[in-house]
């Protein structure tokens, strides 16, 4: 008889059943997920011996994020070499998974990175101090993370919620093993690590956040919305034209696109301006973000492709239920127009290894959107949907449409809503993406393989390609307190 309790139970919730799929091949923790006993890796709150999962990954300094000045003539070659560094890390991670020879992997990786960084140094014409600083980023390390309780062990991730239709432990394990093994054999990958049970939190246990700063006199309180669809036309690719222009699979994960219909690694300002758009108001801007996948053992069409299974991104890609693109004003004053072709990245695709300084992920559930998570996935109650929100930087330096590290030409507002010195307020882009995730089904955001699909790595990308007249209309609506589209 199925156990009717919300306390910890073995495989009583469908999430626990599918956790075995996640652990064994449908994106499984074949990435060197070694299980240690509770005595060596932690304790089971219920008092039993709960195995703890550990996973290893490659942790390298992010050279691109440390750049502050790149001569315009060197930009193309530097971008190419930065993408090469990402490729080298991804390849090293695959080797770590397959042969586990740490010393050999790290020695080879350091030699590859040093040669690539030397090319960056020469292209930039860097002085000796800068050259030494960059070359000092050649070495990497193997990082071991306690993933918490191993998938398929005693757990109730939906504690306090309806456990739904469950299965017993033996049946759940058997189903997970069969599906996971089939998936792994089909894909031939066996290296998609993460997420772990500890990456998920019941949203009802999260404390509400404070509201935005109160509007002052003269605040710009209007909004401008572009309705650009939900990527119904299936515009996907693993490129990143902002960070790695001209490099196929520069992101090593799949992106969803709305707005500009032609965006890929080889897009130029001219090609973007000539492209059609999915937005109904003529907004030709490019809006993109990593896809969200169900980790349910299903084979997606990119299972054998770069950015997909070849980069440890597996599972069925979810089409959003809703995508809202809104530009809002400043709580302390008026906003100025964005320049056409302004590029903004929010969040950090490498935040798991870089740390949370640039992370700007926001995960929540419908009905609970004043409760936000940066480094955890939400478990939503029955009838509630998963929400990702990207609140982009709203201050611009007034001169540059991009910068060497793709960050320093824009900034977030201060706690009181004002822009830092030297920056001016621009309309703030807020993207809200809603998914109907089947209750009890694991999910994860696409990521660089070594980032292990951690929720903190979520990020959004934007290139403003609004015609000047449309941007002027957006600014007028925002500054005059109107709601427009």
Short mmCIF file of C-alpha atoms in Angstrom, two decimals:
data_model
loop_
_atom_site.label_atom_id
_atom_site.label_comp_id
_atom_site.label_asym_id
_atom_site.label_seq_id
_atom_site.Cartn_x
_atom_site.Cartn_y
_atom_site.Cartn_z
CA UNK A 1 0.00 0.00 0.00
CA UNK A 2 1.35 3.42 -0.96
CA UNK A 3 2.48 5.51 1.98
CA UNK A 4 0.26 8.58 2.42
CA UNK A 5 2.62 10.88 4.23
CA UNK A 6 4.54 14.03 3.40
CA UNK A 7 7.50 13.00 5.49
CA UNK A 8 10.58 11.34 4.03
CA UNK A 9 9.63 8.20 2.13
CA UNK A 10 11.42 5.91 -0.25
CA UNK A 11 10.30 6.58 -3.87
CA UNK A 12 6.79 7.55 -2.86
CA UNK A 13 6.88 10.68 -5.02
CA UNK A 14 7.21 10.53 -8.82
CA UNK A 15 10.12 12.95 -8.56
CA UNK A 16 12.08 10.30 -6.71
CA UNK A 17 11.27 7.74 -9.39
CA UNK A 18 12.51 10.00 -12.17
CA UNK A 19 15.49 10.97 -10.10
CA UNK A 20 16.89 7.57 -10.94
CA UNK A 21 16.57 8.44 -14.63
CA UNK A 22 18.49 11.63 -14.02
CA UNK A 23 21.15 9.79 -12.11
CA UNK A 24 21.69 6.97 -14.54
CA UNK A 25 21.70 8.34 -18.05
CA UNK A 26 18.88 10.70 -18.86
CA UNK A 27 21.36 13.41 -18.16
CA UNK A 28 22.85 11.30 -15.43
CA UNK A 29 25.49 11.85 -12.87
CA UNK A 30 27.86 9.66 -14.81
CA UNK A 31 30.16 12.65 -14.46
CA UNK A 32 32.24 10.94 -11.89
CA UNK A 33 29.44 10.84 -9.35
CA UNK A 34 31.04 8.80 -6.64
CA UNK A 35 28.87 7.99 -3.68
CA UNK A 36 30.30 8.13 -0.21
CA UNK A 37 28.66 6.74 2.87
CA UNK A 38 26.93 9.00 5.31
CA UNK A 39 29.73 8.39 7.75
CA UNK A 40 32.24 10.07 5.43
CA UNK A 41 30.11 12.58 3.59
CA UNK A 42 27.25 13.67 5.76
CA UNK A 43 24.32 12.43 7.78
CA UNK A 44 20.78 11.48 6.98
CA UNK A 45 18.31 13.64 8.90
CA UNK A 46 16.05 10.62 9.25
CA UNK A 47 18.83 8.77 11.05
CA UNK A 48 19.63 6.25 8.32
CA UNK A 49 22.72 5.77 6.21
CA UNK A 50 22.10 8.03 3.21
CA UNK A 51 24.80 7.87 0.54
CA UNK A 52 26.19 11.27 -0.44
CA UNK A 53 27.07 12.02 -4.05
CA UNK A 54 30.25 13.79 -4.97
CA UNK A 55 30.98 15.17 -8.40
CA UNK A 56 34.21 16.55 -9.85
CA UNK A 57 34.63 19.26 -12.41
CA UNK A 58 37.30 21.47 -13.97
CA UNK A 59 37.72 24.93 -12.43
CA UNK A 60 39.68 27.49 -14.47
CA UNK A 61 40.11 31.27 -14.13
CA UNK A 62 37.79 33.12 -16.52
CA UNK A 63 40.19 35.09 -18.72
CA UNK A 64 37.46 36.88 -20.66
CA UNK A 65 35.87 38.25 -17.52
CA UNK A 66 39.19 39.79 -16.42
CA UNK A 67 39.78 41.76 -19.63
CA UNK A 68 39.29 45.51 -19.40
CA UNK A 69 40.71 46.79 -22.68
CA UNK A 70 41.03 45.13 -26.08
CA UNK A 71 42.11 47.21 -29.11
CA UNK A 72 39.39 47.22 -31.77
CA UNK A 73 41.74 45.66 -34.31
CA UNK A 74 42.39 42.72 -31.99
CA UNK A 75 38.78 42.11 -30.98
CA UNK A 76 38.05 39.36 -33.51
CA UNK A 77 41.15 37.27 -32.81
CA UNK A 78 40.78 37.71 -29.04
CA UNK A 79 37.12 36.59 -29.17
CA UNK A 80 38.15 33.52 -31.15
CA UNK A 81 40.86 32.62 -28.64
CA UNK A 82 38.56 33.15 -25.67
CA UNK A 83 36.12 30.72 -27.28
CA UNK A 84 39.05 28.34 -27.74
CA UNK A 85 39.70 28.50 -23.99
CA UNK A 86 36.09 27.46 -23.37
CA UNK A 87 36.47 24.58 -25.80
CA UNK A 88 39.65 23.44 -24.06
CA UNK A 89 37.92 23.39 -20.67
CA UNK A 90 34.97 21.44 -22.08
CA UNK A 91 37.33 18.90 -23.64
CA UNK A 92 39.27 18.56 -20.38
CA UNK A 93 36.03 17.96 -18.50
CA UNK A 94 35.14 15.15 -20.91
CA UNK A 95 38.55 13.58 -20.33
CA UNK A 96 38.13 13.88 -16.59
CA UNK A 97 34.86 12.02 -16.88
CA UNK A 98 36.22 9.25 -19.05
CA UNK A 99 39.70 8.50 -17.71
CA UNK A 100 39.92 10.33 -14.36
CA UNK A 101 43.67 10.93 -14.71
CA UNK A 102 43.69 14.31 -12.98
CA UNK A 103 47.38 15.09 -13.40
CA UNK A 104 47.46 14.31 -17.11
CA UNK A 105 44.25 16.26 -17.76
CA UNK A 106 45.42 19.34 -15.88
CA UNK A 107 48.95 19.28 -17.32
CA UNK A 108 47.66 19.11 -20.90
CA UNK A 109 45.01 21.74 -20.23
CA UNK A 110 47.52 24.18 -18.74
CA UNK A 111 49.79 23.83 -21.78
CA UNK A 112 46.88 24.43 -24.15
CA UNK A 113 45.65 27.43 -22.19
CA UNK A 114 49.10 28.98 -21.94
CA UNK A 115 49.54 28.83 -25.72
CA UNK A 116 46.10 30.34 -26.28
CA UNK A 117 46.61 33.08 -23.69
CA UNK A 118 49.96 33.91 -25.29
CA UNK A 119 48.09 34.60 -28.54
CA UNK A 120 45.68 36.86 -26.66
CA UNK A 121 48.59 38.73 -25.07
CA UNK A 122 50.28 39.26 -28.43
CA UNK A 123 47.08 40.37 -30.15
CA UNK A 124 46.36 42.89 -27.40
CA UNK A 125 49.89 44.20 -27.29
CA UNK A 126 49.68 43.79 -23.53
CA UNK A 127 52.39 45.25 -21.33
CA UNK A 128 54.54 42.98 -19.21
CA UNK A 129 52.44 43.32 -16.06
CA UNK A 130 49.20 42.60 -17.91
CA UNK A 131 50.83 39.74 -19.81
CA UNK A 132 52.06 38.15 -16.58
CA UNK A 133 48.62 38.54 -15.01
CA UNK A 134 46.91 36.81 -17.94
CA UNK A 135 49.49 34.04 -18.23
CA UNK A 136 49.00 33.40 -14.52
CA UNK A 137 45.48 32.21 -15.38
CA UNK A 138 46.73 29.23 -17.37
CA UNK A 139 46.55 26.70 -14.55
CA UNK A 140 43.30 25.02 -13.55
CA UNK A 141 42.27 22.63 -10.81
CA UNK A 142 39.92 19.74 -10.28
CA UNK A 143 37.12 20.75 -7.96
CA UNK A 144 35.13 18.21 -5.96
CA UNK A 145 31.65 19.18 -4.86
CA UNK A 146 29.43 17.45 -2.35
CA UNK A 147 26.22 17.10 -4.32
CA UNK A 148 24.27 16.24 -1.22
CA UNK A 149 22.17 13.16 -0.95
CA UNK A 150 22.50 10.91 -3.98
CA UNK A 151 19.60 10.67 -6.43
CA UNK A 152 17.26 7.84 -5.70
CA UNK A 153 17.92 7.70 -1.97
CA UNK A 154 15.57 8.61 0.85
CA UNK A 155 14.26 12.08 0.05
CA UNK A 156 11.04 13.99 -0.18
CA UNK A 157 11.73 17.03 -2.32
CA UNK A 158 8.06 17.95 -2.21
CA UNK A 159 7.84 17.92 1.56
CA UNK A 160 4.52 19.37 2.64
CA UNK A 161 2.92 18.89 -0.78
CA UNK A 162 0.76 16.16 -2.26
CA UNK A 163 3.07 13.24 -3.00
CA UNK A 164 0.93 12.24 -5.96
CA UNK A 165 0.97 8.82 -7.55
CA UNK A 166 4.11 7.08 -6.37
CA UNK A 167 5.83 3.76 -6.84
CA UNK A 168 7.71 1.59 -4.41
CA UNK A 169 11.47 1.64 -4.16
CA UNK A 170 12.15 -1.53 -6.14
CA UNK A 171 9.88 -0.51 -9.03
CA UNK A 172 11.28 3.03 -9.08
CA UNK A 173 14.88 1.87 -9.11
CA UNK A 174 14.18 -0.65 -11.85
CA UNK A 175 12.40 1.90 -14.02
CA UNK A 176 15.10 4.51 -13.52
CA UNK A 177 17.90 2.06 -14.29
CA UNK A 178 16.24 0.73 -17.43
CA UNK A 179 15.39 4.16 -18.82
CA UNK A 180 18.72 5.64 -17.80
CA UNK A 181 20.74 2.82 -19.35
CA UNK A 182 18.75 2.99 -22.58
CA UNK A 183 19.23 6.73 -22.76
CA UNK A 184 22.95 6.48 -22.10
CA UNK A 185 23.37 3.80 -24.78
CA UNK A 186 21.42 5.84 -27.34
CA UNK A 187 23.36 9.00 -26.74
CA UNK A 188 26.77 7.51 -26.21
CA UNK A 189 27.55 10.38 -23.90
CA UNK A 190 27.23 9.30 -20.26
CA UNK A 191 28.68 12.54 -18.94
CA UNK A 192 25.84 14.90 -18.13
CA UNK A 193 26.32 15.68 -14.46
CA UNK A 194 23.93 17.67 -12.35
CA UNK A 195 21.69 18.88 -11.03
CA UNK A 196 21.48 17.18 -7.64
CA UNK A 197 18.60 16.97 -5.17
CA UNK A 198 20.29 19.68 -3.10
CA UNK A 199 19.85 22.07 -6.04
CA UNK A 200 16.07 22.13 -5.49
CA UNK A 201 14.08 24.01 -2.84
CA UNK A 202 10.38 24.09 -2.01
CA UNK A 203 9.39 27.64 -2.95
CA UNK A 204 6.89 27.81 -0.09
CA UNK A 205 9.80 27.70 2.39
CA UNK A 206 11.55 30.73 0.85
CA UNK A 207 11.18 34.12 2.54
CA UNK A 208 9.64 36.96 0.50
CA UNK A 209 12.00 39.66 -0.77
CA UNK A 210 11.76 43.39 -0.28
CA UNK A 211 10.11 45.45 -3.01
CA UNK A 212 11.98 47.77 -5.39
CA UNK A 213 12.92 51.21 -4.05
CA UNK A 214 9.93 53.52 -3.79
CA UNK A 215 9.47 55.90 -6.69
CA UNK A 216 10.66 59.44 -6.07
CA UNK A 217 9.19 62.56 -7.57
CA UNK A 218 10.04 62.60 -11.25
CA UNK A 219 10.42 58.83 -11.50
CA UNK A 220 9.80 57.20 -14.86
CA UNK A 221 6.91 54.86 -14.07
CA UNK A 222 5.72 53.72 -17.47
CA UNK A 223 6.39 50.45 -19.28
CA UNK A 224 6.94 49.37 -22.86
CA UNK A 225 6.29 45.76 -23.88
CA UNK A 226 7.38 43.85 -26.96
CA UNK A 227 5.25 40.77 -27.71
CA UNK A 228 7.71 38.46 -29.48
CA UNK A 229 6.23 35.01 -28.95
CA UNK A 230 7.59 31.94 -27.20
CA UNK A 231 9.99 30.67 -29.86
CA UNK A 232 7.22 28.76 -31.55
CA UNK A 233 9.30 28.87 -34.74
CA UNK A 234 12.06 26.78 -33.13
CA UNK A 235 14.97 29.22 -33.37
CA UNK A 236 17.71 27.39 -31.47
CA UNK A 237 21.49 27.30 -31.68
CA UNK A 238 24.46 26.86 -29.32
CA UNK A 239 26.12 30.11 -30.45
CA UNK A 240 26.69 33.34 -28.56
CA UNK A 241 27.19 36.24 -30.95
CA UNK A 242 27.99 38.65 -28.09
CA UNK A 243 30.72 36.64 -26.37
CA UNK A 244 31.94 34.45 -29.22
CA UNK A 245 31.09 36.10 -32.56
CA UNK A 246 32.05 34.00 -35.56
CA UNK A 247 32.40 30.80 -33.51
CA UNK A 248 29.94 27.94 -33.98
CA UNK A 249 28.92 26.35 -30.66
CA UNK A 250 30.57 29.20 -28.77
CA UNK A 251 28.12 28.74 -25.89
CA UNK A 252 28.40 24.93 -25.54
CA UNK A 253 24.72 24.97 -24.60
CA UNK A 254 21.49 25.55 -26.54
CA UNK A 255 19.80 28.96 -26.63
CA UNK A 256 16.15 29.88 -27.11
CA UNK A 257 15.65 33.00 -29.29
CA UNK A 258 12.79 35.41 -29.78
CA UNK A 259 12.74 38.67 -31.67
CA UNK A 260 15.33 38.86 -34.42
CA UNK A 261 14.89 35.88 -36.73
CA UNK A 262 18.44 35.60 -38.07
CA UNK A 263 20.64 35.63 -34.97
CA UNK A 264 23.53 33.21 -34.89
CA UNK A 265 27.29 33.31 -34.32
CA UNK A 266 27.88 35.03 -37.65
CA UNK A 267 25.35 37.85 -37.30
CA UNK A 268 26.54 41.42 -37.76
CA UNK A 269 24.89 44.71 -36.95
CA UNK A 270 24.00 44.97 -40.61
CA UNK A 271 22.45 41.50 -40.86
CA UNK A 272 20.47 42.02 -37.66
CA UNK A 273 19.12 45.34 -38.94
CA UNK A 274 18.02 43.66 -42.19
CA UNK A 275 16.30 40.72 -40.48
CA UNK A 276 12.69 40.03 -39.81
CA UNK A 277 11.36 39.69 -36.28
CA UNK A 278 8.87 37.66 -34.28
CA UNK A 279 7.87 40.81 -32.35
CA UNK A 280 4.53 42.27 -33.40
CA UNK A 281 5.65 45.91 -33.01
CA UNK A 282 8.64 45.77 -35.35
CA UNK A 283 11.23 45.35 -32.58
CA UNK A 284 14.16 43.63 -34.30
CA UNK A 285 16.11 43.15 -31.08
CA UNK A 286 17.66 39.82 -30.19
CA UNK A 287 16.54 38.21 -26.95
CA UNK A 288 18.02 34.84 -25.97
CA UNK A 289 18.65 32.57 -22.99
CA UNK A 290 19.64 28.92 -22.29
CA UNK A 291 16.89 26.40 -22.89
CA UNK A 292 15.24 24.56 -20.00
CA UNK A 293 15.04 20.78 -20.34
CA UNK A 294 13.03 18.05 -18.72
CA UNK A 295 15.47 15.44 -17.43
CA UNK A 296 13.03 12.62 -18.03
CA UNK A 297 15.11 10.24 -20.15
CA UNK A 298 13.57 11.40 -23.43
CA UNK A 299 15.87 11.82 -26.43
CA UNK A 300 15.90 15.33 -27.95
CA UNK A 301 16.82 16.02 -31.57
CA UNK A 302 20.17 17.54 -30.48
CA UNK A 303 21.16 14.46 -28.46
CA UNK A 304 24.19 13.86 -30.69
CA UNK A 305 24.90 17.48 -31.58
CA UNK A 306 27.24 20.23 -30.32
CA UNK A 307 25.52 22.24 -27.62
CA UNK A 308 23.29 19.27 -26.93
CA UNK A 309 24.38 15.78 -25.99
CA UNK A 310 27.97 16.38 -27.08
CA UNK A 311 28.18 19.07 -24.39
CA UNK A 312 26.30 17.13 -21.71
CA UNK A 313 22.99 18.91 -22.32
CA UNK A 314 20.35 16.21 -22.58
CA UNK A 315 16.62 15.88 -22.15
CA UNK A 316 13.52 17.29 -23.79
CA UNK A 317 13.60 21.05 -24.48
CA UNK A 318 10.62 22.83 -22.97
CA UNK A 319 8.80 25.51 -24.94
CA UNK A 320 7.88 28.35 -22.57
CA UNK A 321 4.22 28.77 -21.73
CA UNK A 322 4.74 32.51 -21.65
CA UNK A 323 7.49 35.01 -22.48
CA UNK A 324 7.08 38.63 -21.41
CA UNK A 325 9.55 41.30 -22.53
CA UNK A 326 9.07 44.56 -20.68
CA UNK A 327 11.10 47.76 -20.44
CA UNK A 328 10.54 49.75 -17.26
CA UNK A 329 11.81 53.04 -15.89
CA UNK A 330 13.97 54.34 -13.08
CA UNK A 331 12.56 54.96 -9.58
CA UNK A 332 14.64 58.14 -9.28
CA UNK A 333 14.22 59.94 -12.61
CA UNK A 334 13.92 59.86 -16.37
CA UNK A 335 15.59 57.36 -18.70
CA UNK A 336 17.51 58.00 -21.90
CA UNK A 337 17.39 56.02 -25.14
CA UNK A 338 19.57 52.96 -25.59
CA UNK A 339 21.90 53.17 -28.57
CA UNK A 340 21.09 50.78 -31.37
CA UNK A 341 23.19 47.57 -31.18
CA UNK A 342 23.82 47.96 -27.44
CA UNK A 343 24.74 44.53 -26.10
CA UNK A 344 23.93 43.43 -22.55
CA UNK A 345 24.56 40.14 -20.77
CA UNK A 346 22.99 39.59 -17.38
CA UNK A 347 24.05 36.77 -15.10
CA UNK A 348 27.10 34.56 -15.48
CA UNK A 349 27.12 31.29 -17.43
CA UNK A 350 30.19 30.24 -15.40
CA UNK A 351 28.98 31.31 -11.97
CA UNK A 352 29.39 27.81 -10.52
CA UNK A 353 33.18 28.05 -10.89
CA UNK A 354 33.55 31.85 -11.07
CA UNK A 355 31.53 32.48 -7.92
CA UNK A 356 28.34 34.53 -7.53
CA UNK A 357 29.72 38.05 -8.11
CA UNK A 358 28.11 38.41 -11.55
CA UNK A 359 25.29 35.93 -11.02
CA UNK A 360 21.82 37.33 -11.64
CA UNK A 361 19.64 34.25 -11.86
CA UNK A 362 16.12 34.48 -10.48
CA UNK A 363 13.98 31.35 -10.14
CA UNK A 364 10.47 31.31 -8.72
CA UNK A 365 6.94 29.98 -9.17
CA UNK A 366 3.70 31.62 -10.26
CA UNK A 367 1.84 32.85 -7.22
CA UNK A 368 5.12 33.17 -5.29
CA UNK A 369 7.10 35.65 -7.40
CA UNK A 370 8.08 37.75 -4.40
CA UNK A 371 10.14 34.71 -3.36
CA UNK A 372 13.20 34.37 -5.57
CA UNK A 373 16.08 31.94 -5.73
CA UNK A 374 19.49 32.62 -7.22
CA UNK A 375 21.32 29.35 -6.66
CA UNK A 376 18.46 26.85 -6.35
CA UNK A 377 15.72 25.53 -8.62
CA UNK A 378 12.19 25.97 -7.26
CA UNK A 379 9.83 23.14 -6.47
CA UNK A 380 6.41 24.59 -7.21
CA UNK A 381 3.11 23.54 -5.63
CA UNK A 382 0.46 21.81 -7.69
CA UNK A 383 -0.98 24.26 -10.23
CA UNK A 384 2.00 26.64 -10.00
CA UNK A 385 4.51 27.07 -12.84
CA UNK A 386 8.27 27.62 -12.88
CA UNK A 387 9.34 31.24 -13.55
CA UNK A 388 12.73 32.55 -14.70
CA UNK A 389 13.20 36.31 -14.52
CA UNK A 390 16.09 38.33 -15.95
CA UNK A 391 16.27 41.94 -14.72
CA UNK A 392 19.01 43.45 -16.87
CA UNK A 393 21.43 46.24 -16.02
CA UNK A 394 19.68 49.61 -16.28
CA UNK A 395 22.63 52.03 -16.36
CA UNK A 396 24.82 52.77 -19.40
CA UNK A 397 28.17 54.56 -19.64
CA UNK A 398 26.85 56.82 -22.42
CA UNK A 399 29.61 55.87 -24.87
CA UNK A 400 30.05 52.17 -25.63
CA UNK A 401 27.73 49.53 -27.05
CA UNK A 402 29.98 46.76 -25.70
CA UNK A 403 33.14 46.32 -23.62
CA UNK A 404 36.09 43.95 -23.43
CA UNK A 405 34.42 41.69 -20.87
CA UNK A 406 30.89 42.55 -22.10
CA UNK A 407 30.02 43.98 -18.67
CA UNK A 408 31.74 47.24 -17.77
CA UNK A 409 29.87 49.44 -20.27
CA UNK A 410 26.65 48.85 -18.28
CA UNK A 411 25.88 48.64 -14.58
CA UNK A 412 23.12 47.86 -12.13
CA UNK A 413 21.47 50.69 -10.27
CA UNK A 414 22.45 51.33 -6.66
CA UNK A 415 20.22 50.20 -3.79
CA UNK A 416 18.34 53.52 -3.90
CA UNK A 417 17.69 53.15 -7.65
CA UNK A 418 20.27 55.71 -8.82
CA UNK A 419 23.00 54.94 -11.35
CA UNK A 420 26.70 54.86 -10.37
CA UNK A 421 28.79 57.92 -11.20
CA UNK A 422 29.50 58.15 -14.91
CA UNK A 423 26.40 56.15 -15.89
CA UNK A 424 22.96 57.22 -17.03
CA UNK A 425 19.61 55.45 -16.66
CA UNK A 426 18.22 53.55 -19.63
CA UNK A 427 14.98 51.55 -19.86
CA UNK A 428 15.47 48.36 -17.85
CA UNK A 429 14.76 45.17 -19.75
CA UNK A 430 12.93 42.56 -17.67
CA UNK A 431 12.35 39.15 -19.25
CA UNK A 432 9.89 36.80 -17.58
CA UNK A 433 9.76 33.22 -18.86
CA UNK A 434 7.16 30.76 -17.56
CA UNK A 435 7.22 26.96 -17.92
CA UNK A 436 4.62 24.32 -17.19
CA UNK A 437 6.93 21.70 -15.71
CA UNK A 438 5.06 18.43 -15.12
CA UNK A 439 4.70 17.80 -11.43
CA UNK A 440 7.42 15.50 -10.18
CA UNK A 441 9.65 15.76 -13.27
CA UNK A 442 13.31 16.83 -12.88
CA UNK A 443 14.43 19.78 -14.97
CA UNK A 444 17.62 21.73 -15.54
CA UNK A 445 18.96 24.70 -17.46
CA UNK A 446 21.51 24.13 -20.22
CA UNK A 447 25.08 25.04 -19.31
CA UNK A 448 28.72 24.67 -20.19
CA UNK A 449 29.44 21.00 -19.38
CA UNK A 450 31.77 21.78 -16.47
CA UNK A 451 29.14 24.05 -14.88
CA UNK A 452 26.99 21.00 -14.04
CA UNK A 453 23.66 22.65 -14.89
CA UNK A 454 23.66 24.61 -11.67
CA UNK A 455 20.77 27.10 -11.40
CA UNK A 456 23.15 29.93 -10.47
CA UNK A 457 24.57 29.82 -14.02
CA UNK A 458 21.31 31.02 -15.58
CA UNK A 459 21.72 34.14 -17.73
CA UNK A 460 20.11 36.25 -20.42
CA UNK A 461 21.47 38.04 -23.49
CA UNK A 462 20.15 41.06 -25.39
CA UNK A 463 21.11 43.12 -28.42
CA UNK A 464 19.04 46.25 -28.96
CA UNK A 465 18.04 46.42 -32.61
CA UNK A 466 14.93 48.54 -32.14
CA UNK A 467 14.58 51.08 -34.95
CA UNK A 468 15.36 54.54 -33.52
CA UNK A 469 11.73 55.63 -33.86
CA UNK A 470 10.51 52.65 -31.84
CA UNK A 471 13.12 53.25 -29.14
CA UNK A 472 12.04 56.89 -28.93
CA UNK A 473 8.47 55.73 -28.47
CA UNK A 474 9.51 53.29 -25.74
CA UNK A 475 11.41 56.01 -23.87
CA UNK A 476 8.47 58.41 -24.17
CA UNK A 477 6.07 55.83 -22.75
CA UNK A 478 8.38 54.96 -19.86
CA UNK A 479 9.14 58.60 -18.98
CA UNK A 480 5.51 59.70 -19.21
CA UNK A 481 4.05 56.94 -17.06
CA UNK A 482 2.20 55.16 -19.87
CA UNK A 483 1.83 51.45 -20.51
CA UNK A 484 2.60 50.83 -24.19
CA UNK A 485 3.46 48.07 -26.62
#
